[in-house]
mmCIF file of C-alpha atoms in Angstrom:
data_model
loop_
_atom_site.group_PDB
_atom_site.id
_atom_site.type_symbol
_atom_site.label_atom_id
_atom_site.label_comp_id
_atom_site.label_asym_id
_atom_site.label_seq_id
_atom_site.Cartn_x
_atom_site.Cartn_y
_atom_site.Cartn_z
ATOM 1 C CA GLU B 1 216.444 26.477 134.851
ATOM 2 C CA SER B 2 218.768 23.580 134.306
ATOM 3 C CA GLU B 3 220.024 22.719 130.854
ATOM 4 C CA ASP B 4 217.952 19.502 130.984
ATOM 5 C CA SER B 5 214.751 21.548 131.284
ATOM 6 C CA GLN B 6 215.441 23.510 128.091
ATOM 7 C CA PRO B 7 214.039 22.324 124.731
ATOM 8 C CA THR B 8 216.433 20.985 122.097
ATOM 9 C CA PHE B 9 216.154 22.662 118.698
ATOM 10 C CA LEU B 10 216.481 20.216 115.801
ATOM 11 C CA THR B 11 216.159 19.965 112.054
ATOM 12 C CA SER B 12 215.183 16.810 110.160
ATOM 13 C CA ARG B 13 218.848 16.287 109.222
ATOM 14 C CA ALA B 14 220.189 16.587 112.759
ATOM 15 C CA SER B 15 221.730 13.578 114.409
ATOM 16 C CA ARG B 16 219.743 11.914 117.161
ATOM 17 C CA PRO B 17 220.291 13.885 120.384
ATOM 18 C CA THR B 18 221.324 12.289 123.640
ATOM 19 C CA GLY B 19 219.727 12.990 126.986
ATOM 20 C CA VAL B 20 216.166 14.280 126.899
ATOM 21 C CA PRO B 21 213.957 12.441 124.371
ATOM 22 C CA ILE B 22 212.857 14.571 121.411
ATOM 23 C CA TRP B 23 209.169 14.225 122.295
ATOM 24 C CA GLU B 24 209.926 15.607 125.766
ATOM 25 C CA SER B 25 211.804 18.550 124.278
ATOM 26 C CA ILE B 26 208.767 19.219 122.053
ATOM 27 C CA ARG B 27 206.509 19.086 125.127
ATOM 28 C CA ARG B 28 208.750 21.615 126.905
ATOM 29 C CA LEU B 29 208.743 23.956 123.917
ATOM 30 C CA ASP B 30 204.954 23.673 123.659
ATOM 31 C CA THR B 31 204.511 24.198 127.401
ATOM 32 C CA ALA B 32 206.581 27.389 127.241
ATOM 33 C CA GLY B 33 204.308 28.602 124.432
ATOM 34 C CA MET B 34 201.165 27.740 126.353
ATOM 35 C CA GLU B 35 202.538 29.562 129.403
ATOM 36 C CA ALA B 36 203.146 32.665 127.258
ATOM 37 C CA ILE B 37 199.609 32.475 125.808
ATOM 38 C CA ALA B 38 198.099 31.961 129.278
ATOM 39 C CA GLN B 39 199.538 35.329 130.334
ATOM 40 C CA VAL B 40 197.031 36.884 127.887
ATOM 41 C CA ASP B 41 199.772 39.245 126.703
ATOM 42 C CA HIS B 42 200.191 39.617 122.944
ATOM 43 C CA ALA B 43 203.709 41.086 123.210
ATOM 44 C CA LEU B 44 204.874 38.207 125.400
ATOM 45 C CA PHE B 45 203.509 35.638 122.941
ATOM 46 C CA ARG B 46 205.186 37.392 119.982
ATOM 47 C CA GLU B 47 208.458 37.426 121.948
ATOM 48 C CA TYR B 48 208.121 33.666 122.507
ATOM 49 C CA MET B 49 207.441 33.096 118.786
ATOM 50 C CA ASP B 50 210.404 35.275 117.742
ATOM 51 C CA GLU B 51 212.774 33.553 120.167
ATOM 52 C CA THR B 52 211.748 29.957 119.488
ATOM 53 C CA GLU B 53 210.499 30.032 115.879
ATOM 54 C CA ASN B 54 208.088 27.298 116.988
ATOM 55 C CA THR B 55 205.722 26.224 114.201
ATOM 56 C CA ILE B 56 202.362 26.794 115.853
ATOM 57 C CA CYS B 57 199.734 26.392 113.117
ATOM 58 C CA GLY B 58 197.291 28.728 114.860
ATOM 59 C CA ASN B 59 199.836 31.348 115.849
ATOM 60 C CA HIS B 60 198.221 34.130 113.771
ATOM 61 C CA PRO B 61 194.678 33.607 115.146
ATOM 62 C CA ILE B 62 196.164 33.334 118.655
ATOM 63 C CA SER B 63 197.989 36.643 118.070
ATOM 64 C CA VAL B 64 194.803 38.320 116.830
ATOM 65 C CA LEU B 65 192.868 37.034 119.853
ATOM 66 C CA LEU B 66 195.522 38.212 122.318
ATOM 67 C CA ALA B 67 195.827 41.621 120.599
ATOM 68 C CA ALA B 68 192.042 42.079 120.701
ATOM 69 C CA VAL B 69 191.836 41.098 124.352
ATOM 70 C CA ASN B 70 194.765 43.427 125.146
ATOM 71 C CA ALA B 71 192.961 46.296 123.363
ATOM 72 C CA LEU B 72 189.932 45.756 125.617
ATOM 73 C CA TYR B 73 191.883 44.837 128.751
ATOM 74 C CA PRO B 74 195.469 46.204 128.623
ATOM 75 C CA PRO B 75 197.913 43.914 130.461
ATOM 76 C CA ASP B 76 198.816 45.374 133.825
ATOM 77 C CA GLY B 77 200.958 42.579 135.255
ATOM 78 C CA SER B 78 198.495 41.720 137.997
ATOM 79 C CA ASP B 79 196.550 38.503 138.383
ATOM 80 C CA GLY B 80 193.486 40.392 139.551
ATOM 81 C CA ASP B 81 190.131 40.466 137.804
ATOM 82 C CA GLY B 82 191.491 40.665 134.258
ATOM 83 C CA PRO B 83 191.047 38.102 131.490
ATOM 84 C CA ARG B 84 192.106 34.546 132.283
ATOM 85 C CA LEU B 85 193.130 31.885 129.814
ATOM 86 C CA ARG B 86 193.531 28.294 131.000
ATOM 87 C CA PHE B 87 194.715 25.267 129.068
ATOM 88 C CA ILE B 88 192.653 22.199 129.772
ATOM 89 C CA LYS B 89 194.223 19.563 127.505
ATOM 90 C CA TYR B 90 197.534 18.931 125.734
ATOM 91 C CA ASP B 91 198.642 15.925 123.703
ATOM 92 C CA GLN B 92 201.001 14.867 120.942
ATOM 93 C CA SER B 93 199.965 12.714 117.982
ATOM 94 C CA SER B 94 203.072 10.558 118.486
ATOM 95 C CA LYS B 95 206.199 10.413 120.602
ATOM 96 C CA VAL B 96 209.088 11.552 118.386
ATOM 97 C CA HIS B 97 212.268 9.545 118.899
ATOM 98 C CA SER B 98 214.234 10.474 115.767
ATOM 99 C CA PRO B 99 214.649 13.818 113.956
ATOM 100 C CA SER B 100 213.032 12.226 110.887
ATOM 101 C CA ASP B 101 209.840 11.369 112.835
ATOM 102 C CA SER B 102 206.892 13.755 112.837
ATOM 103 C CA SER B 103 204.276 14.720 115.354
ATOM 104 C CA VAL B 104 201.523 17.269 115.823
ATOM 105 C CA SER B 105 200.782 18.811 119.197
ATOM 106 C CA TYR B 106 197.229 19.645 120.221
ATOM 107 C CA ALA B 107 196.101 21.991 122.971
ATOM 108 C CA SER B 108 192.725 23.274 124.072
ATOM 109 C CA ALA B 109 192.014 26.248 126.274
ATOM 110 C CA TYR B 110 189.261 28.549 127.383
ATOM 111 C CA LEU B 111 189.299 32.320 127.799
ATOM 112 C CA TRP B 112 187.315 34.061 130.518
ATOM 113 C CA LEU B 113 186.638 37.789 130.188
ATOM 114 C CA PRO B 114 185.420 39.953 133.089
ATOM 115 C CA GLN B 115 182.058 41.679 132.706
#
């Protein structure tokens, strides 16, 4: 991946970054998290959370869900007939342009379990 495709990590006291807008960096960080969740692999999601320290409000319930699904359907790396999780909507409450701005990201998904 190019450097432009990577999220920019900021604090509220950081100076305004150049290049990719902050809201786009947030979208990229969120997309990476959604991609990890969509793998229906608890360990992969925890790795994402440890690496990024993203503040996902529902990260504990998501972890519990993924761990439960993995207990019933251990991840095997295939895309066969195992559980499938698909995101159907993503949005941000506002487009952040300055490190002092705030925004909340929203995502919705469904989980399909084989019979």
